Amino acid sequence: MSEKKGFFQRLRERLNKGDSILTRDITELLPSSGKPDEGTLEELETRLLMADVGVDATRKIMDGLYERLDRKALADGAQLMAGLEAEIESLLGPVEVPLVPEHSGEGPFVILVVGVNGAGKTTTIGKLARRFRDEGRSVMLAAGDTFRAAAVEQLQAWGERNEVPVIAHATGADSAAVAHDAVQSALARGTDVLMIDTAGRLHTQAGLMDELRKVKRVIQKAMPSAPHETLLVLDGSTGQNAIAQAREFNSAVDLSGLVVTKLDGSARGGVILAVARELGVPVRFIGIGEGAEDLDVFRAKDFTRALVEKSG
Ligand SMILES: Nc1nc2c(ncn2[C@@H]2O[C@H](COP(=O)(O)OP(=O)(O)O)[C@@H](O)[C@H]2O)c(=O)[nH]1
Ligand SMILES: [Mg+2]
């Protein structure tokens, strides 16, 4: 319980550096009457767009506000903010679906982790390894980013720190072969959760998508029910570009979950609303820093409060 509160407080402090882009200055924007008017609502719409919420989700929220609130309520600052919070929460609620790494069959729960270079894949795998191990599960990692020696070493370091085995081949090896070996090994050892890291950049974007499809096929061959989760890691600070990435990965490998990282940086947080609206893929976890404790389950209510209410 205290851990949860700790994470929420840190999220609120770090998201937009503790300054909610949605509420900031809204009181200052109120006309001299102190009551919101058309201009205030227009400004709110602009702010949603500036917070990376995207055109579609912004329209949905504004329409919802007009539907939810009558003229009198729209002209009341507190009611307007409460309505905004309710609209955002109803948009985010459906994508709050926690990942439970268990399936009904035999063998490991296999998580294939994809995303562009630098999104935070390897770090997220490390953090999740620690989380799953703390839940009492046995964990194995596969160093599927075989293009950079540093990527393998980075995963091995997380593995060592958490006493989790890492399956790795030499740099330049076929990443599908690594994935295959890892599934076989996890099956043989009776491992509970296997997480497979992948490269984020090949010669071309098309090359990357082909590679990921191949990795997925090979995993399926080794274990027909796998992967049980195909997780896209998105850098929250890349704004609307994250949406384009999510669409592309989704069409290539059929995503079942998302992790949005770096919400502590220059991210404006609204990108999660855009993704929720446009993809509807569950947001499993969010990252707010580089440490193992800086990753937590996505909670729609907490996130909405962090986005809308000012900290401190
Ligand atoms: N501030 C911050 N940095 C992060 C977060 N997640 C990952 N990083 C950093 O982002 C950089 C790239 O992460 P990495 O896991 O190597 O990305 P990959 O290329 O997708 O595997 C590293 O320096 C990480 O420490 C986060 O939630 N917040
Ligand atoms: Mg990596």
mmCIF file of C-alpha atoms in Angstrom, residues 8-302:
data_model
loop_
_atom_site.group_PDB
_atom_site.id
_atom_site.type_symbol
_atom_site.label_atom_id
_atom_site.label_comp_id
_atom_site.label_asym_id
_atom_site.label_seq_id
_atom_site.Cartn_x
_atom_site.Cartn_y
_atom_site.Cartn_z
ATOM 1 C CA PHE A 8 1.756 7.806 -7.282
ATOM 2 C CA GLN A 9 3.442 10.672 -5.503
ATOM 3 C CA ARG A 10 6.524 10.299 -7.634
ATOM 4 C CA LEU A 11 4.409 10.101 -10.766
ATOM 5 C CA ARG A 12 2.633 13.298 -9.838
ATOM 6 C CA GLU A 13 5.882 15.059 -9.046
ATOM 7 C CA ARG A 14 7.586 13.907 -12.208
ATOM 8 C CA LEU A 15 4.834 14.086 -14.810
ATOM 9 C CA ASN A 16 5.239 17.460 -16.500
ATOM 10 C CA LYS A 17 7.633 18.135 -13.654
ATOM 11 C CA GLY A 18 4.761 18.324 -11.223
ATOM 12 C CA ASP A 19 3.023 20.992 -13.207
ATOM 13 C CA SER A 20 -0.103 19.634 -14.782
ATOM 14 C CA ILE A 21 -0.286 20.887 -18.325
ATOM 15 C CA LEU A 22 -4.040 20.534 -18.196
ATOM 16 C CA THR A 23 -4.731 22.580 -15.120
ATOM 17 C CA ARG A 24 -1.839 24.990 -15.161
ATOM 18 C CA ASP A 25 -3.006 28.545 -15.517
ATOM 19 C CA ILE A 26 -6.597 27.524 -16.024
ATOM 20 C CA THR A 27 -7.615 29.625 -13.072
ATOM 21 C CA GLU A 28 -5.655 32.492 -14.585
ATOM 22 C CA LEU A 29 -7.506 31.975 -17.844
ATOM 23 C CA LEU A 30 -10.858 32.470 -16.239
ATOM 24 C CA PRO A 31 -12.476 35.740 -17.248
ATOM 25 C CA SER A 32 -12.772 38.462 -14.621
ATOM 26 C CA SER A 33 -16.121 37.023 -13.594
ATOM 27 C CA GLY A 34 -14.123 34.025 -12.328
ATOM 28 C CA LYS A 35 -16.304 31.712 -14.383
ATOM 29 C CA PRO A 36 -15.216 29.678 -17.399
ATOM 30 C CA ASP A 37 -16.604 30.869 -20.725
ATOM 31 C CA GLU A 38 -16.280 29.790 -24.369
ATOM 32 C CA GLY A 39 -12.693 31.055 -24.412
ATOM 33 C CA THR A 40 -11.794 28.906 -21.425
ATOM 34 C CA LEU A 41 -13.186 25.812 -23.108
ATOM 35 C CA GLU A 42 -11.291 26.585 -26.287
ATOM 36 C CA GLU A 43 -8.132 26.996 -24.272
ATOM 37 C CA LEU A 44 -8.770 23.686 -22.547
ATOM 38 C CA GLU A 45 -9.049 22.027 -25.939
ATOM 39 C CA THR A 46 -5.765 23.601 -27.021
ATOM 40 C CA ARG A 47 -4.124 22.378 -23.848
ATOM 41 C CA LEU A 48 -5.282 18.830 -24.436
ATOM 42 C CA LEU A 49 -3.760 18.961 -27.903
ATOM 43 C CA MET A 50 -0.535 20.422 -26.523
ATOM 44 C CA ALA A 51 -0.384 17.640 -23.946
ATOM 45 C CA ASP A 52 -0.141 15.087 -26.804
ATOM 46 C CA VAL A 53 -3.697 13.876 -26.273
ATOM 47 C CA GLY A 54 -4.236 13.899 -30.048
ATOM 48 C CA VAL A 55 -7.102 15.225 -32.149
ATOM 49 C CA ASP A 56 -9.378 12.224 -31.781
ATOM 50 C CA ALA A 57 -9.167 11.792 -28.032
ATOM 51 C CA THR A 58 -9.386 15.567 -27.529
ATOM 52 C CA ARG A 59 -12.605 15.709 -29.519
ATOM 53 C CA LYS A 60 -13.966 12.781 -27.529
ATOM 54 C CA ILE A 61 -13.163 14.503 -24.243
ATOM 55 C CA MET A 62 -14.617 17.866 -25.286
ATOM 56 C CA ASP A 63 -17.788 16.270 -26.664
ATOM 57 C CA GLY A 64 -18.097 14.295 -23.459
ATOM 58 C CA LEU A 65 -17.758 17.465 -21.400
ATOM 59 C CA TYR A 66 -20.535 19.223 -23.309
ATOM 60 C CA GLU A 67 -22.709 16.167 -22.907
ATOM 61 C CA ARG A 68 -21.922 15.680 -19.251
ATOM 62 C CA LEU A 69 -22.245 19.285 -18.147
ATOM 63 C CA ASP A 70 -25.038 21.745 -18.764
ATOM 64 C CA ARG A 71 -24.343 25.421 -19.420
ATOM 65 C CA LYS A 72 -24.405 26.253 -15.767
ATOM 66 C CA ALA A 73 -21.967 23.506 -14.827
ATOM 67 C CA LEU A 74 -19.649 24.401 -17.707
ATOM 68 C CA ALA A 75 -19.492 27.904 -16.281
ATOM 69 C CA ASP A 76 -18.291 26.617 -12.913
ATOM 70 C CA GLY A 77 -14.539 26.116 -12.627
ATOM 71 C CA ALA A 78 -14.695 23.258 -10.118
ATOM 72 C CA GLN A 79 -17.399 21.385 -11.988
ATOM 73 C CA LEU A 80 -15.528 21.829 -15.243
ATOM 74 C CA MET A 81 -12.365 20.323 -13.774
ATOM 75 C CA ALA A 82 -14.283 17.457 -12.185
ATOM 76 C CA GLY A 83 -15.976 16.782 -15.525
ATOM 77 C CA LEU A 84 -12.619 16.822 -17.287
ATOM 78 C CA GLU A 85 -11.234 14.337 -14.811
ATOM 79 C CA ALA A 86 -14.237 12.046 -15.289
ATOM 80 C CA GLU A 87 -13.939 12.203 -19.080
ATOM 81 C CA ILE A 88 -10.231 11.364 -19.029
ATOM 82 C CA GLU A 89 -10.766 8.527 -16.598
ATOM 83 C CA SER A 90 -13.507 7.009 -18.728
ATOM 84 C CA LEU A 91 -11.174 7.116 -21.724
ATOM 85 C CA LEU A 92 -8.345 5.451 -19.795
ATOM 86 C CA GLY A 93 -10.402 2.926 -17.827
ATOM 87 C CA PRO A 94 -10.700 0.379 -20.656
ATOM 88 C CA VAL A 95 -6.916 0.183 -21.191
ATOM 89 C CA GLU A 96 -6.219 -0.507 -17.522
ATOM 90 C CA VAL A 97 -5.841 -4.263 -17.840
ATOM 91 C CA PRO A 98 -3.031 -5.595 -15.644
ATOM 92 C CA LEU A 99 -0.694 -8.216 -17.035
ATOM 93 C CA VAL A 100 -0.764 -11.441 -15.051
ATOM 94 C CA PRO A 101 2.007 -13.640 -16.455
ATOM 95 C CA GLU A 102 0.141 -16.921 -16.194
ATOM 96 C CA HIS A 103 -1.624 -19.129 -18.702
ATOM 97 C CA SER A 104 -3.694 -22.253 -18.407
ATOM 98 C CA GLY A 105 -1.317 -24.551 -20.270
ATOM 99 C CA GLU A 106 2.105 -25.971 -19.480
ATOM 100 C CA GLY A 107 5.375 -24.126 -19.923
ATOM 101 C CA PRO A 108 6.616 -20.567 -19.505
ATOM 102 C CA PHE A 109 4.583 -17.407 -19.975
ATOM 103 C CA VAL A 110 6.478 -15.893 -22.896
ATOM 104 C CA ILE A 111 6.691 -12.124 -23.291
ATOM 105 C CA LEU A 112 8.089 -10.748 -26.542
ATOM 106 C CA VAL A 113 9.268 -7.176 -26.050
ATOM 107 C CA VAL A 114 9.432 -4.853 -29.067
ATOM 108 C CA GLY A 115 10.004 -1.162 -29.720
ATOM 109 C CA VAL A 116 12.362 1.288 -31.389
ATOM 110 C CA ASN A 117 15.926 1.847 -30.183
ATOM 111 C CA GLY A 118 16.145 3.719 -26.920
ATOM 112 C CA ALA A 119 12.464 3.324 -26.023
ATOM 113 C CA GLY A 120 13.425 1.479 -22.849
ATOM 114 C CA LYS A 121 12.936 -2.184 -23.786
ATOM 115 C CA THR A 122 15.963 -3.610 -22.044
ATOM 116 C CA THR A 123 15.483 -1.458 -18.957
ATOM 117 C CA THR A 124 11.813 -2.421 -18.757
ATOM 118 C CA ILE A 125 12.708 -6.107 -19.016
ATOM 119 C CA GLY A 126 15.174 -5.655 -16.166
ATOM 120 C CA LYS A 127 12.586 -3.919 -14.015
ATOM 121 C CA LEU A 128 9.962 -6.562 -14.806
ATOM 122 C CA ALA A 129 12.436 -9.369 -14.057
ATOM 123 C CA ARG A 130 12.803 -7.956 -10.590
ATOM 124 C CA ARG A 131 9.028 -7.484 -10.171
ATOM 125 C CA PHE A 132 8.148 -11.008 -11.300
ATOM 126 C CA ARG A 133 10.912 -12.533 -9.211
ATOM 127 C CA ASP A 134 9.661 -10.607 -6.170
ATOM 128 C CA GLU A 135 6.239 -12.140 -6.845
ATOM 129 C CA GLY A 136 7.873 -15.545 -6.414
ATOM 130 C CA ARG A 137 8.108 -16.473 -10.095
ATOM 131 C CA SER A 138 11.150 -17.935 -11.788
ATOM 132 C CA VAL A 139 12.318 -15.729 -14.638
ATOM 133 C CA MET A 140 14.551 -16.114 -17.678
ATOM 134 C CA LEU A 141 15.690 -13.450 -20.129
ATOM 135 C CA ALA A 142 16.705 -13.769 -23.770
ATOM 136 C CA ALA A 143 19.124 -11.287 -25.341
ATOM 137 C CA GLY A 144 17.395 -11.002 -28.708
ATOM 138 C CA ASP A 145 18.999 -7.673 -29.564
ATOM 139 C CA THR A 146 22.016 -9.290 -31.144
ATOM 140 C CA PHE A 147 23.054 -6.235 -33.127
ATOM 141 C CA ARG A 148 24.846 -4.404 -30.370
ATOM 142 C CA ALA A 149 27.245 -6.046 -27.906
ATOM 143 C CA ALA A 150 26.251 -3.413 -25.374
ATOM 144 C CA ALA A 151 22.628 -4.558 -25.539
ATOM 145 C CA VAL A 152 23.565 -8.105 -24.549
ATOM 146 C CA GLU A 153 25.802 -6.857 -21.742
ATOM 147 C CA GLN A 154 23.094 -4.538 -20.483
ATOM 148 C CA LEU A 155 20.621 -7.400 -20.217
ATOM 149 C CA GLN A 156 23.232 -9.628 -18.598
ATOM 150 C CA ALA A 157 23.886 -6.962 -15.985
ATOM 151 C CA TRP A 158 20.178 -6.821 -15.088
ATOM 152 C CA GLY A 159 20.148 -10.620 -14.984
ATOM 153 C CA GLU A 160 23.116 -10.766 -12.625
ATOM 154 C CA ARG A 161 21.714 -8.110 -10.348
ATOM 155 C CA ASN A 162 18.475 -10.062 -10.033
ATOM 156 C CA GLU A 163 19.954 -13.560 -10.178
ATOM 157 C CA VAL A 164 18.024 -14.358 -13.311
ATOM 158 C CA PRO A 165 19.513 -16.507 -16.126
ATOM 159 C CA VAL A 166 20.106 -14.779 -19.478
ATOM 160 C CA ILE A 167 20.229 -16.700 -22.744
ATOM 161 C CA ALA A 168 22.600 -14.972 -25.160
ATOM 162 C CA HIS A 169 24.447 -15.760 -28.357
ATOM 163 C CA ALA A 170 27.377 -13.883 -29.847
ATOM 164 C CA THR A 171 26.787 -10.426 -31.277
ATOM 165 C CA GLY A 172 25.546 -10.642 -34.833
ATOM 166 C CA ALA A 173 23.811 -13.976 -34.267
ATOM 167 C CA ASP A 174 20.291 -14.592 -35.501
ATOM 168 C CA SER A 175 17.889 -13.195 -32.932
ATOM 169 C CA ALA A 176 15.238 -15.735 -33.887
ATOM 170 C CA ALA A 177 17.720 -18.476 -32.955
ATOM 171 C CA VAL A 178 18.235 -16.858 -29.546
ATOM 172 C CA ALA A 179 14.473 -16.727 -29.019
ATOM 173 C CA HIS A 180 14.131 -20.362 -30.051
ATOM 174 C CA ASP A 181 16.879 -21.509 -27.681
ATOM 175 C CA ALA A 182 15.407 -19.494 -24.867
ATOM 176 C CA VAL A 183 11.945 -21.009 -25.251
ATOM 177 C CA GLN A 184 13.451 -24.522 -25.331
ATOM 178 C CA SER A 185 15.545 -23.766 -22.292
ATOM 179 C CA ALA A 186 12.635 -22.243 -20.339
ATOM 180 C CA LEU A 187 10.494 -25.269 -21.218
ATOM 181 C CA ALA A 188 13.236 -27.642 -20.049
ATOM 182 C CA ARG A 189 13.864 -25.774 -16.808
ATOM 183 C CA GLY A 190 10.233 -25.194 -15.942
ATOM 184 C CA THR A 191 10.701 -21.419 -15.863
ATOM 185 C CA ASP A 192 7.564 -19.395 -15.080
ATOM 186 C CA VAL A 193 8.232 -16.278 -17.153
ATOM 187 C CA LEU A 194 10.488 -15.818 -20.181
ATOM 188 C CA MET A 195 11.072 -12.298 -21.511
ATOM 189 C CA ILE A 196 12.617 -11.907 -24.941
ATOM 190 C CA ASP A 197 14.410 -8.661 -25.786
ATOM 191 C CA THR A 198 14.652 -7.565 -29.430
ATOM 192 C CA ALA A 199 16.544 -5.056 -31.548
ATOM 193 C CA GLY A 200 15.011 -1.660 -32.176
ATOM 194 C CA ARG A 201 16.777 -0.761 -35.354
ATOM 195 C CA LEU A 202 17.829 -2.669 -38.425
ATOM 196 C CA HIS A 203 18.872 -1.298 -41.782
ATOM 197 C CA THR A 204 15.319 -0.282 -42.536
ATOM 198 C CA GLN A 205 12.065 -0.102 -40.632
ATOM 199 C CA ALA A 206 10.650 -2.765 -42.963
ATOM 200 C CA GLY A 207 13.652 -4.936 -42.138
ATOM 201 C CA LEU A 208 12.923 -4.568 -38.453
ATOM 202 C CA MET A 209 9.270 -5.551 -38.842
ATOM 203 C CA ASP A 210 10.243 -8.596 -40.929
ATOM 204 C CA GLU A 211 12.747 -9.605 -38.294
ATOM 205 C CA LEU A 212 10.169 -9.308 -35.516
ATOM 206 C CA ARG A 213 7.625 -11.343 -37.466
ATOM 207 C CA LYS A 214 10.258 -14.013 -37.911
ATOM 208 C CA VAL A 215 11.133 -14.028 -34.202
ATOM 209 C CA LYS A 216 7.456 -14.410 -33.403
ATOM 210 C CA ARG A 217 7.037 -17.299 -35.849
ATOM 211 C CA VAL A 218 10.030 -19.113 -34.423
ATOM 212 C CA ILE A 219 8.723 -18.691 -30.874
ATOM 213 C CA GLN A 220 5.399 -20.128 -31.986
ATOM 214 C CA LYS A 221 7.135 -23.074 -33.534
ATOM 215 C CA ALA A 222 8.944 -23.877 -30.303
ATOM 216 C CA MET A 223 5.794 -23.373 -28.241
ATOM 217 C CA PRO A 224 2.486 -23.083 -30.119
ATOM 218 C CA SER A 225 0.666 -21.002 -27.491
ATOM 219 C CA ALA A 226 3.525 -18.449 -27.268
ATOM 220 C CA PRO A 227 4.142 -15.572 -27.176
ATOM 221 C CA HIS A 228 1.482 -15.003 -24.557
ATOM 222 C CA GLU A 229 2.175 -11.299 -24.560
ATOM 223 C CA THR A 230 3.609 -9.080 -27.267
ATOM 224 C CA LEU A 231 4.599 -5.938 -25.457
ATOM 225 C CA LEU A 232 5.451 -2.653 -27.162
ATOM 226 C CA VAL A 233 7.650 -0.265 -25.211
ATOM 227 C CA LEU A 234 6.999 3.371 -26.127
ATOM 228 C CA ASP A 235 9.032 6.396 -25.109
ATOM 229 C CA GLY A 236 6.376 8.735 -23.711
ATOM 230 C CA SER A 237 8.441 11.796 -24.525
ATOM 231 C CA THR A 238 8.187 11.199 -28.265
ATOM 232 C CA GLY A 239 4.632 12.541 -28.331
ATOM 233 C CA GLN A 240 2.522 11.927 -31.399
ATOM 234 C CA ASN A 241 5.336 9.967 -33.012
ATOM 235 C CA ALA A 242 4.660 7.263 -30.435
ATOM 236 C CA ILE A 243 1.203 6.781 -31.950
ATOM 237 C CA ALA A 244 2.638 6.215 -35.419
ATOM 238 C CA GLN A 245 5.097 3.689 -33.972
ATOM 239 C CA ALA A 246 2.376 1.884 -32.079
ATOM 240 C CA ARG A 247 0.291 1.543 -35.233
ATOM 241 C CA GLU A 248 3.195 0.178 -37.224
ATOM 242 C CA PHE A 249 4.246 -2.386 -34.621
ATOM 243 C CA ASN A 250 0.636 -3.373 -34.083
ATOM 244 C CA SER A 251 0.100 -4.163 -37.720
ATOM 245 C CA ALA A 252 3.350 -6.135 -37.897
ATOM 246 C CA VAL A 253 3.214 -8.236 -34.734
ATOM 247 C CA ASP A 254 -0.246 -7.751 -33.246
ATOM 248 C CA LEU A 255 0.386 -6.135 -29.880
ATOM 249 C CA SER A 256 -1.311 -7.310 -26.711
ATOM 250 C CA GLY A 257 0.094 -4.707 -24.328
ATOM 251 C CA LEU A 258 2.022 -1.457 -23.992
ATOM 252 C CA VAL A 259 4.558 0.001 -21.635
ATOM 253 C CA VAL A 260 4.974 3.776 -21.730
ATOM 254 C CA THR A 261 8.338 4.880 -20.370
ATOM 255 C CA LYS A 262 10.056 8.171 -19.528
ATOM 256 C CA LEU A 263 6.957 9.870 -18.219
ATOM 257 C CA ASP A 264 9.403 11.618 -15.885
ATOM 258 C CA GLY A 265 11.127 13.422 -18.736
ATOM 259 C CA SER A 266 9.746 15.891 -21.209
ATOM 260 C CA ALA A 267 6.709 13.663 -21.726
ATOM 261 C CA ARG A 268 3.400 15.391 -21.428
ATOM 262 C CA GLY A 269 1.509 12.265 -20.494
ATOM 263 C CA GLY A 270 -1.417 12.859 -22.787
ATOM 264 C CA VAL A 271 0.089 10.411 -25.250
ATOM 265 C CA ILE A 272 -1.458 7.596 -23.197
ATOM 266 C CA LEU A 273 -4.909 9.020 -23.938
ATOM 267 C CA ALA A 274 -4.156 9.136 -27.643
ATOM 268 C CA VAL A 275 -2.934 5.551 -27.609
ATOM 269 C CA ALA A 276 -5.936 4.425 -25.572
ATOM 270 C CA ARG A 277 -8.299 6.047 -28.034
ATOM 271 C CA GLU A 278 -6.564 4.974 -31.232
ATOM 272 C CA LEU A 279 -5.354 1.480 -30.413
ATOM 273 C CA GLY A 280 -7.294 0.315 -27.411
ATOM 274 C CA VAL A 281 -4.361 -1.946 -26.504
ATOM 275 C CA PRO A 282 -3.972 -2.365 -22.709
ATOM 276 C CA VAL A 283 -1.366 -0.171 -21.057
ATOM 277 C CA ARG A 284 0.309 -2.673 -18.768
ATOM 278 C CA PHE A 285 2.992 -0.601 -17.055
ATOM 279 C CA ILE A 286 4.382 2.924 -16.969
ATOM 280 C CA GLY A 287 7.954 4.006 -16.328
ATOM 281 C CA ILE A 288 8.914 7.174 -14.474
ATOM 282 C CA GLY A 289 12.662 6.751 -14.068
ATOM 283 C CA GLU A 290 15.647 4.500 -14.560
ATOM 284 C CA GLY A 291 15.509 2.527 -11.293
ATOM 285 C CA ALA A 292 13.781 -0.815 -10.771
ATOM 286 C CA GLU A 293 11.234 0.847 -8.484
ATOM 287 C CA ASP A 294 10.357 3.398 -11.174
ATOM 288 C CA LEU A 295 8.027 1.053 -13.034
ATOM 289 C CA ASP A 296 4.521 0.267 -11.911
ATOM 290 C CA VAL A 297 1.218 -1.067 -13.113
ATOM 291 C CA PHE A 298 -0.828 1.485 -15.054
ATOM 292 C CA ARG A 299 -3.790 2.703 -13.008
ATOM 293 C CA ALA A 300 -6.292 4.871 -14.864
ATOM 294 C CA LYS A 301 -7.527 6.752 -11.804
ATOM 295 C CA ASP A 302 -4.076 7.562 -10.456
#
